[in-house]
Short mmCIF file of C-alpha atoms and ligand atoms in Angstrom, two decimals:
data_model
loop_
_atom_site.label_atom_id
_atom_site.label_comp_id
_atom_site.label_asym_id
_atom_site.label_seq_id
_atom_site.Cartn_x
_atom_site.Cartn_y
_atom_site.Cartn_z
CA UNK A 1 45.41 140.94 107.86
CA UNK A 2 42.77 138.69 106.54
CA UNK A 3 41.76 139.30 102.90
CA UNK A 4 38.17 138.70 103.71
CA UNK A 5 37.31 141.11 106.50
CA UNK A 6 38.23 144.41 107.77
CA UNK A 7 39.84 144.87 111.35
CA UNK A 8 37.14 147.36 111.94
CA UNK A 9 34.27 144.90 111.71
CA UNK A 10 31.79 143.95 109.19
CA UNK A 11 28.07 144.65 108.52
CA UNK A 12 25.91 141.81 109.79
CA UNK A 13 24.23 141.36 106.34
CA UNK A 14 23.84 142.93 102.93
CA UNK A 15 20.75 144.65 104.10
CA UNK A 16 22.77 146.30 106.80
CA UNK A 17 25.21 147.63 104.31
CA UNK A 18 22.32 149.09 102.23
CA UNK A 19 20.90 150.73 105.26
CA UNK A 20 24.15 152.12 106.42
CA UNK A 21 25.06 153.43 103.01
CA UNK A 22 21.67 154.85 102.57
CA UNK A 23 21.93 156.40 105.99
CA UNK A 24 25.15 158.10 104.68
CA UNK A 25 23.56 159.20 101.42
CA UNK A 26 20.18 160.38 102.75
CA UNK A 27 20.84 163.47 104.89
CA UNK A 28 20.72 167.19 104.92
CA UNK A 29 21.76 167.11 101.22
CA UNK A 30 18.47 165.59 100.25
CA UNK A 31 16.06 167.59 102.53
CA UNK A 32 17.91 170.81 103.17
CA UNK A 33 20.29 171.45 100.35
CA UNK A 34 18.53 169.85 97.21
CA UNK A 35 15.39 172.10 97.54
CA UNK A 36 17.42 175.38 98.09
CA UNK A 37 19.81 174.78 95.28
CA UNK A 38 17.12 173.81 92.86
CA UNK A 39 15.52 177.07 93.93
CA UNK A 40 18.49 179.17 93.40
CA UNK A 41 19.24 177.57 90.09
CA UNK A 42 15.93 177.86 88.42
CA UNK A 43 14.25 174.44 89.04
CA UNK A 44 13.33 172.01 86.20
CA UNK A 45 16.37 172.06 83.93
CA UNK A 46 18.66 171.97 87.02
CA UNK A 47 16.75 169.00 88.39
CA UNK A 48 16.89 167.17 85.02
CA UNK A 49 20.64 167.66 84.71
CA UNK A 50 21.08 166.56 88.39
CA UNK A 51 19.13 163.32 87.69
CA UNK A 52 21.36 162.78 84.57
CA UNK A 53 24.43 163.11 86.70
CA UNK A 54 23.14 160.64 89.19
CA UNK A 55 22.50 158.10 86.51
CA UNK A 56 25.65 158.48 84.35
CA UNK A 57 28.21 159.64 86.84
CA UNK A 58 26.94 158.89 90.37
CA UNK A 59 25.82 155.31 90.12
CA UNK A 60 28.92 154.04 88.21
CA UNK A 61 31.25 155.74 90.65
CA UNK A 62 29.33 154.53 93.59
CA UNK A 63 29.78 150.93 92.30
CA UNK A 64 33.40 151.66 91.78
CA UNK A 65 33.88 153.07 95.33
CA UNK A 66 32.08 150.07 96.99
CA UNK A 67 34.20 147.76 94.86
CA UNK A 68 37.45 149.32 95.68
CA UNK A 69 36.58 149.49 99.35
CA UNK A 70 35.55 145.80 99.57
CA UNK A 71 38.58 144.59 97.60
CA UNK A 72 40.98 146.81 99.71
CA UNK A 73 39.35 146.13 103.26
CA UNK A 74 41.04 149.10 104.83
CA UNK A 75 40.67 152.84 105.34
CA UNK A 76 40.51 154.56 101.90
CA UNK A 77 44.09 155.87 102.23
CA UNK A 78 45.54 152.42 102.88
CA UNK A 79 43.13 150.70 100.40
CA UNK A 80 44.29 153.02 97.64
CA UNK A 81 47.99 152.39 98.53
CA UNK A 82 47.58 148.56 98.47
CA UNK A 83 45.36 148.48 95.52
CA UNK A 84 47.72 150.72 93.50
CA UNK A 85 50.55 148.26 94.50
CA UNK A 86 48.67 145.12 93.49
CA UNK A 87 47.46 146.64 90.22
CA UNK A 88 50.88 148.06 89.31
CA UNK A 89 49.71 151.68 89.74
CA UNK A 90 51.72 154.57 91.27
CA UNK A 91 51.84 154.80 95.22
CA UNK A 92 50.61 158.44 94.57
CA UNK A 93 47.05 157.13 94.42
CA UNK A 94 47.10 157.19 98.16
CA UNK A 95 46.90 160.91 97.86
CA UNK A 96 43.27 160.41 96.86
CA UNK A 97 42.52 158.87 100.18
CA UNK A 98 44.10 161.97 101.87
CA UNK A 99 42.05 164.38 99.82
CA UNK A 100 39.03 162.51 100.84
CA UNK A 101 39.91 162.76 104.44
CA UNK A 102 40.37 166.55 103.94
CA UNK A 103 37.04 166.92 102.10
CA UNK A 104 35.33 164.92 104.88
CA UNK A 105 36.75 167.29 107.62
CA UNK A 106 35.63 170.46 105.76
CA UNK A 107 32.13 169.07 104.77
CA UNK A 108 31.44 167.93 108.37
CA UNK A 109 32.57 171.32 109.75
CA UNK A 110 29.54 173.10 108.11
CA UNK A 111 27.21 170.14 107.90
CA UNK A 112 27.32 170.11 111.73
CA UNK A 113 26.33 173.73 111.98
CA UNK A 114 23.33 173.10 109.75
CA UNK A 115 22.37 169.86 111.63
CA UNK A 116 22.63 172.32 114.69
CA UNK A 117 19.79 174.38 113.08
CA UNK A 118 17.67 171.14 112.83
CA UNK A 119 18.38 170.47 116.51
CA UNK A 120 17.25 173.92 117.33
CA UNK A 121 14.13 173.46 115.43
CA UNK A 122 13.33 170.23 117.37
CA UNK A 123 13.36 172.27 120.47
CA UNK A 124 11.09 174.88 118.89
CA UNK A 125 8.61 172.46 117.37
CA UNK A 126 8.38 170.54 120.63
CA UNK A 127 7.74 173.85 122.51
CA UNK A 128 4.89 174.72 119.98
CA UNK A 129 6.69 177.92 118.84
CA UNK A 130 5.42 177.38 115.33
CA UNK A 131 1.81 176.91 116.12
CA UNK A 132 -0.30 179.28 114.13
CA UNK A 133 2.80 180.91 112.78
CA UNK A 134 2.75 183.14 109.63
CA UNK A 135 5.36 183.35 106.96
CA UNK A 136 6.79 186.44 108.50
CA UNK A 137 6.77 184.94 112.04
CA UNK A 138 8.69 181.83 110.82
CA UNK A 139 11.14 184.04 108.99
CA UNK A 140 11.95 186.05 112.04
CA UNK A 141 12.47 182.81 114.16
CA UNK A 142 14.98 181.68 111.64
CA UNK A 143 16.76 185.03 111.50
CA UNK A 144 16.90 185.19 115.34
CA UNK A 145 18.64 181.80 115.40
CA UNK A 146 21.27 182.21 112.73
CA UNK A 147 22.10 185.79 113.88
CA UNK A 148 23.05 184.46 117.30
CA UNK A 149 26.61 183.01 117.30
CA UNK A 150 26.44 181.60 120.83
CA UNK A 151 23.27 179.58 120.13
CA UNK A 152 24.65 178.25 116.88
CA UNK A 153 27.77 177.27 118.56
CA UNK A 154 25.95 175.41 121.32
CA UNK A 155 23.90 173.47 118.88
CA UNK A 156 26.93 172.74 116.70
CA UNK A 157 28.90 171.54 119.70
CA UNK A 158 25.99 169.19 120.79
CA UNK A 159 25.86 167.72 117.30
CA UNK A 160 29.56 167.16 117.17
CA UNK A 161 29.41 165.26 120.51
CA UNK A 162 26.66 163.18 119.21
CA UNK A 163 28.86 162.15 116.23
CA UNK A 164 31.82 161.42 118.27
CA UNK A 165 29.71 159.06 120.62
CA UNK A 166 28.43 157.05 117.66
CA UNK A 167 31.77 156.78 115.79
CA UNK A 168 33.51 155.85 119.03
CA UNK A 169 31.14 152.92 119.44
CA UNK A 170 31.95 151.42 116.07
CA UNK A 171 30.45 150.11 112.84
CA UNK A 172 27.93 147.55 114.20
CA UNK A 173 26.72 148.89 117.50
CA UNK A 174 26.77 152.64 116.75
CA UNK A 175 25.02 152.54 113.46
CA UNK A 176 22.97 149.56 112.47
CA UNK A 177 20.07 149.84 114.88
CA UNK A 178 19.40 153.61 114.31
CA UNK A 179 19.04 153.33 110.51
CA UNK A 180 16.70 150.39 110.43
CA UNK A 181 13.78 152.20 111.94
CA UNK A 182 14.53 155.85 111.16
CA UNK A 183 14.85 155.65 107.34
CA UNK A 184 11.26 154.21 106.76
CA UNK A 185 9.90 156.74 109.27
CA UNK A 186 11.53 159.55 107.42
CA UNK A 187 10.14 158.42 104.19
CA UNK A 188 6.54 158.15 105.70
CA UNK A 189 6.71 161.61 107.12
CA UNK A 190 7.80 163.17 103.82
CA UNK A 191 4.85 161.48 102.18
CA UNK A 192 2.63 163.12 104.85
CA UNK A 193 4.09 166.55 103.92
CA UNK A 194 3.61 166.01 100.21
CA UNK A 195 0.01 165.12 100.74
CA UNK A 196 -0.33 168.33 102.90
CA UNK A 197 1.23 170.35 100.14
CA UNK A 198 -1.19 168.71 97.60
CA UNK A 199 -4.15 169.92 99.44
CA UNK A 200 -3.03 173.11 101.03
CA UNK A 201 -0.13 174.46 98.79
CA UNK A 202 0.22 175.64 95.30
CA UNK A 203 0.89 172.14 94.17
CA UNK A 204 0.77 172.50 90.37
CA UNK A 205 3.03 175.60 90.48
CA UNK A 206 5.39 173.88 92.79
CA UNK A 207 5.60 170.84 90.57
CA UNK A 208 5.97 172.82 87.42
CA UNK A 209 8.88 174.72 89.05
CA UNK A 210 10.56 171.48 89.97
CA UNK A 211 9.92 169.35 86.79
CA UNK A 212 9.32 171.65 83.92
CA UNK A 213 12.70 172.29 82.32
CA UNK A 214 13.65 175.71 80.98
CA UNK A 215 16.99 175.11 79.53
CA UNK A 216 18.13 178.61 79.30
CA UNK A 217 18.38 178.59 82.99
CA UNK A 218 21.21 176.03 82.80
CA UNK A 219 23.30 178.63 81.01
CA UNK A 220 22.04 182.07 81.78
CA UNK A 221 21.15 184.00 84.95
CA UNK A 222 18.56 186.59 84.05
CA UNK A 223 17.44 189.59 86.09
CA UNK A 224 15.08 192.39 85.23
CA UNK A 225 16.54 195.73 86.22
CA UNK A 226 14.43 198.82 85.67
CA UNK A 227 12.09 196.92 83.25
CA UNK A 228 15.02 195.75 81.19
CA UNK A 229 15.89 191.99 81.15
CA UNK A 230 19.52 191.27 81.35
CA UNK A 231 21.16 187.84 81.05
CA UNK A 232 24.61 186.74 81.95
CA UNK A 233 26.21 183.54 80.83
CA UNK A 234 26.93 181.28 83.86
CA UNK A 235 28.42 177.87 84.26
CA UNK A 236 27.19 177.50 87.82
CA UNK A 237 23.93 175.58 87.62
CA UNK A 238 25.52 172.57 85.82
CA UNK A 239 28.60 172.45 88.15
CA UNK A 240 26.25 172.85 91.24
CA UNK A 241 23.94 169.97 89.97
CA UNK A 242 26.81 167.79 89.25
CA UNK A 243 28.60 168.57 92.58
CA UNK A 244 25.34 167.83 94.28
CA UNK A 245 25.10 164.40 92.58
CA UNK A 246 28.37 163.54 94.44
CA UNK A 247 27.35 165.17 97.60
CA UNK A 248 24.00 163.55 97.86
CA UNK A 249 25.39 160.14 97.13
CA UNK A 250 28.31 160.64 99.53
CA UNK A 251 30.84 160.05 96.75
CA UNK A 252 34.30 161.23 95.91
CA UNK A 253 35.81 161.21 99.41
CA UNK A 254 35.87 157.64 100.62
CA UNK A 255 32.79 157.50 102.76
CA UNK A 256 31.19 154.88 100.60
CA UNK A 257 34.58 153.30 100.05
CA UNK A 258 35.06 152.67 103.76
CA UNK A 259 31.49 151.43 104.19
CA UNK A 260 32.15 149.00 101.19
CA UNK A 261 35.21 147.74 103.14
CA UNK A 262 32.87 146.41 105.75
CA UNK A 263 30.60 144.69 103.22
CA UNK A 264 30.29 140.91 103.19
CA UNK A 265 31.97 139.27 100.24
CA UNK A 266 28.94 137.45 99.06
CA UNK A 267 26.62 140.46 98.50
CA UNK A 268 25.81 142.00 95.15
CA UNK A 269 27.36 145.49 94.69
CA UNK A 270 25.40 146.59 91.74
CA UNK A 271 21.96 145.78 93.14
CA UNK A 272 22.76 147.39 96.52
CA UNK A 273 24.00 150.58 94.88
CA UNK A 274 20.89 150.82 92.66
CA UNK A 275 18.67 150.57 95.75
CA UNK A 276 20.58 153.19 97.64
CA UNK A 277 20.65 155.60 94.68
CA UNK A 278 16.90 155.30 93.97
CA UNK A 279 16.06 155.69 97.74
CA UNK A 280 18.29 158.80 97.89
CA UNK A 281 16.70 160.30 94.80
CA UNK A 282 13.22 159.68 95.91
CA UNK A 283 13.85 161.39 99.28
CA UNK A 284 15.24 164.51 97.49
CA UNK A 285 12.31 164.66 95.09
CA UNK A 286 9.71 164.16 97.87
CA UNK A 287 11.35 166.96 99.77
CA UNK A 288 11.11 169.31 96.72
CA UNK A 289 7.53 168.19 96.17
CA UNK A 290 6.64 169.14 99.84
CA UNK A 291 8.54 172.38 99.85
CA UNK A 292 7.89 174.23 96.57
CA UNK A 293 4.10 174.22 96.71
CA UNK A 294 4.39 175.82 100.20
CA UNK A 295 6.95 178.37 98.84
CA UNK A 296 4.54 179.49 96.02
CA UNK A 297 1.49 179.41 98.27
CA UNK A 298 3.08 181.73 100.70
CA UNK A 299 4.56 184.24 98.18
CA UNK A 300 8.12 183.23 99.15
CA UNK A 301 10.98 183.35 96.74
CA UNK A 302 12.40 179.96 95.78
CA UNK A 303 15.99 181.32 95.65
CA UNK A 304 16.26 182.55 99.25
CA UNK A 305 19.13 180.20 99.93
CA UNK A 306 20.12 177.89 102.85
CA UNK A 307 17.24 178.94 105.04
CA UNK A 308 14.67 177.69 102.60
CA UNK A 309 13.21 174.58 104.52
CA UNK A 310 13.56 176.35 107.85
CA UNK A 311 11.40 179.23 106.47
CA UNK A 312 8.88 177.17 104.66
CA UNK A 313 8.00 173.83 106.48
CA UNK A 314 7.26 175.50 109.87
CA UNK A 315 4.43 177.40 108.14
CA UNK A 316 2.91 174.02 107.32
CA UNK A 317 3.45 172.54 110.67
CA UNK A 318 1.99 175.71 112.19
CA UNK A 319 -1.40 175.26 110.49
CA UNK A 320 -1.88 171.57 109.89
CA UNK A 321 -3.77 169.34 112.27
CA UNK A 322 -1.36 167.64 114.59
CA UNK A 323 1.41 170.06 113.28
CA UNK A 324 3.26 170.26 116.51
CA UNK A 325 3.56 166.45 116.59
CA UNK A 326 4.50 166.12 112.90
CA UNK A 327 6.94 169.05 113.01
CA UNK A 328 8.71 167.68 116.05
CA UNK A 329 8.95 164.34 114.48
CA UNK A 330 10.09 165.74 111.13
CA UNK A 331 12.99 167.66 112.80
CA UNK A 332 13.94 164.80 114.86
CA UNK A 333 14.12 162.56 111.82
CA UNK A 334 16.07 165.18 110.00
CA UNK A 335 18.67 165.33 112.89
CA UNK A 336 18.95 161.43 112.60
CA UNK A 337 19.37 161.67 108.89
CA UNK A 338 22.06 164.18 109.30
CA UNK A 339 23.62 162.08 112.12
CA UNK A 340 23.89 158.98 110.09
CA UNK A 341 25.52 161.02 107.22
CA UNK A 342 27.88 162.82 109.48
CA UNK A 343 29.43 159.85 110.98
CA UNK A 344 30.25 158.56 107.49
CA UNK A 345 32.16 161.75 106.92
CA UNK A 346 34.68 161.03 109.66
CA UNK A 347 34.77 157.25 109.35
CA UNK A 348 37.59 157.26 106.73
CA UNK A 349 39.84 159.43 109.03
CA UNK A 350 38.99 157.36 112.02
CA UNK A 351 39.72 154.07 110.29
CA UNK A 352 43.14 155.48 109.19
CA UNK A 353 43.99 156.57 112.63
CA UNK A 354 43.09 153.18 114.13
CA UNK A 355 45.15 151.36 111.41
CA UNK A 356 48.29 153.55 111.39
CA UNK A 357 48.49 155.25 114.79
CA UNK A 358 47.34 152.13 116.86
CA UNK A 359 44.87 154.08 118.84
CA UNK A 360 41.40 153.05 119.91
CA UNK A 361 38.23 154.30 118.05
CA UNK A 362 37.24 156.45 120.89
CA UNK A 363 40.47 158.50 120.97
CA UNK A 364 40.53 158.67 117.22
CA UNK A 365 36.88 159.89 117.07
CA UNK A 366 37.65 162.64 119.74
CA UNK A 367 40.74 163.83 117.83
CA UNK A 368 38.82 164.13 114.51
CA UNK A 369 35.68 165.51 116.16
CA UNK A 370 37.58 168.33 117.97
CA UNK A 371 39.42 169.37 114.91
CA UNK A 372 36.17 169.44 112.86
CA UNK A 373 34.41 171.37 115.70
CA UNK A 374 37.13 173.99 115.35
CA UNK A 375 36.97 174.48 111.67
CA UNK A 376 33.12 174.72 112.17
CA UNK A 377 33.52 178.00 113.78
CA UNK A 378 34.08 179.59 110.46
CA UNK A 379 30.57 178.52 109.46
CA UNK A 380 29.01 179.50 112.71
CA UNK A 381 30.29 183.03 112.30
CA UNK A 382 29.44 183.18 108.51
CA UNK A 383 25.78 183.89 109.39
CA UNK A 384 26.50 186.68 111.96
CA UNK A 385 29.70 188.41 112.97
CA UNK A 386 31.44 187.36 109.73
CA UNK A 387 28.60 187.82 107.33
CA UNK A 388 29.80 191.23 106.11
CA UNK A 389 31.86 191.95 102.86
CA UNK A 390 35.02 192.48 104.98
CA UNK A 391 35.00 188.66 105.67
CA UNK A 392 34.02 187.49 102.23
CA UNK A 393 36.16 186.20 99.26
CA UNK A 394 34.64 186.45 95.74
CA UNK A 395 31.41 187.51 97.42
CA UNK A 396 31.22 184.34 99.41
CA UNK A 397 31.20 183.79 103.18
CA UNK A 398 33.26 181.11 104.82
CA UNK A 399 30.31 178.81 104.69
CA UNK A 400 29.60 179.47 100.97
CA UNK A 401 33.32 178.93 100.11
CA UNK A 402 33.47 175.57 102.06
CA UNK A 403 30.32 174.46 100.49
CA UNK A 404 31.50 175.52 96.96
CA UNK A 405 34.97 174.07 97.38
CA UNK A 406 33.95 170.72 98.75
CA UNK A 407 30.80 169.88 96.75
CA UNK A 408 31.63 171.43 93.48
CA UNK A 409 35.37 170.82 93.22
CA UNK A 410 36.83 168.33 95.67
CA UNK A 411 34.07 165.70 95.43
CA UNK A 412 33.85 165.67 91.67
CA UNK A 413 37.58 165.72 91.34
CA UNK A 414 37.82 162.85 93.89
CA UNK A 415 35.23 160.97 91.88
CA UNK A 416 36.96 161.55 88.60
CA UNK A 417 40.19 159.96 89.99
CA UNK A 418 38.21 156.99 91.47
CA UNK A 419 36.68 156.47 88.05
CA UNK A 420 40.05 156.67 86.45
CA UNK A 421 41.62 154.28 88.83
CA UNK A 422 38.65 151.73 88.71
CA UNK A 423 38.45 151.96 84.89
CA UNK A 424 41.91 152.33 83.68
CA UNK A 425 44.49 151.33 86.37
CA UNK A 426 42.54 148.32 87.80
CA UNK A 427 42.93 145.27 85.54
CA UNK A 428 39.67 144.13 83.95
CA UNK A 429 39.82 140.62 85.52
CA UNK A 430 40.19 142.16 89.03
CA UNK A 431 37.14 144.45 88.76
CA UNK A 432 35.11 141.79 86.95
CA UNK A 433 35.86 139.24 89.69
CA UNK A 434 34.99 141.71 92.52
CA UNK A 435 31.71 142.95 90.95
CA UNK A 436 30.55 139.48 89.70
CA UNK A 437 27.90 141.04 87.54
CA UNK A 438 26.11 139.66 84.58
CA UNK A 439 28.38 140.17 81.58
CA UNK A 440 26.20 142.86 79.87
CA UNK A 441 25.78 144.86 83.15
CA UNK A 442 29.48 144.67 83.62
CA UNK A 443 30.05 145.94 80.07
CA UNK A 444 27.70 148.88 80.53
CA UNK A 445 29.38 149.78 83.85
CA UNK A 446 32.79 149.67 82.22
CA UNK A 447 31.88 151.98 79.37
CA UNK A 448 30.30 154.41 81.95
CA UNK A 449 33.25 154.34 84.23
CA UNK A 450 35.94 154.62 81.64
CA UNK A 451 34.47 157.11 79.37
CA UNK A 452 31.06 158.58 80.14
CA UNK A 453 31.59 159.55 83.81
CA UNK A 454 35.13 160.99 83.42
CA UNK A 455 34.31 162.93 80.19
CA UNK A 456 31.10 164.38 81.66
CA UNK A 457 32.87 165.57 84.93
CA UNK A 458 35.66 167.07 82.74
CA UNK A 459 33.24 168.80 80.46
CA UNK A 460 31.27 170.39 83.32
CA UNK A 461 34.59 171.63 84.81
CA UNK A 462 35.64 173.00 81.43
CA UNK A 463 32.35 174.74 80.97
CA UNK A 464 32.64 176.45 84.32
CA UNK A 465 36.27 177.66 83.84
CA UNK A 466 35.39 179.18 80.53
CA UNK A 467 32.98 181.32 82.31
CA UNK A 468 35.56 182.79 84.56
N1 PFF B 501 25.15 162.51 101.40
C1 PFF B 501 24.98 163.37 102.55
C2 PFF B 501 23.73 164.14 102.35
O1 PFF B 501 23.21 164.08 101.26
O2 PFF B 501 23.34 164.85 103.26
C3 PFF B 501 26.22 164.20 102.76
C4 PFF B 501 27.47 163.52 102.58
C5 PFF B 501 27.89 162.44 103.51
C6 PFF B 501 28.44 163.91 101.70
C7 PFF B 501 29.02 161.81 103.35
C8 PFF B 501 29.56 163.23 101.56
C9 PFF B 501 29.88 162.22 102.40
F1 PFF B 501 31.11 161.52 102.16
#
């Protein structure tokens, strides 16, 4: 195999890599997940810690993933194996690739169900169901949907078919065109929503919730029961914030590594990664700024959970001028954002199947897609027939467990090992040559990847374990 390109193809330019990786990063995580976990974890301090994790852990690890991918030029499993060999590391590093494939399957299994909600909301917005809807009306539209396993299954299936189609067509044809137009459109629409929230929502309350840190909330969960305030120590907000930094940047499982393997040799890795991370963070913050003013203006609770955007944004679309059009466009763009992320979740597995089993992309995409569809049934049922306590473990449904396990444990662990490999196993001249950064930038990256990122991940893990 040539050292300079991947057998799976290559992005046509550096811009295409940025768009594709941003397509992977920007998705349900930014628009659906970030607002509801910020709501559940108390807002400001959580958001600040999340931003800190993006800067000190996410960005250096993303640089490491792209670098490893571009140097290895194969699926993450084979890249890790061959880099471990050339850098005199243990062949066991290939396990990191395998863990990533497993995480990708598990994440996509529930990601697809939520993307199915977004698809269902496209149909509802186009049909004008939200016109003039009140907070209660919107709430019951949401409940009706998630309590119906057949409908959820149908939308989940449709989304999985969409993913298999694009992955089957391959890197260039499947992806590049979609991202170029959709990403800017999504940003523009989010800005429209923030402007609406500014005029019609409780903007200053929303912003204060999102940006005014109350550090107690990082460590304690307080409730007022019978007039008495009770606080319990919790390690959750920090681990959820850190887990989300990995999730939102698509890190720790090989998605960015595999996209890096299709990157032209001459492009700058550091600059591309900064652009992607800034764009991703901007989208999440804009989503939060659109949603929380509406939450407070309508007397809703910020901590309602995964239904948050589906229970708030339709209220805005129901009353704003042109709401039917904006609402339809918004959910269509949300589906596209989810789509471009979902395909990156299975690309590592598909690339490996093509390399090692000598089968075509189409067959590989179908094999992976069907398996993921099947695992997704657990999430479909989590909101209805399996929502009861009899089907829960540690008070969590299958969906909650999958989300917790993947975002908060598997991705940060994967990221930790990627940092250790890039910082400690890989020889300095190899990483310096591949990154080709200004010496001081490389120096900063090296300190972050060797010390800061691993120690922060370990500290957050230990903090959580102590609480158990
Ligand atoms: N980054 C995506 C999002 O924020 O929606 C989700 C994701 C994609 C996570 C790819 C992990 C991944 F490998």
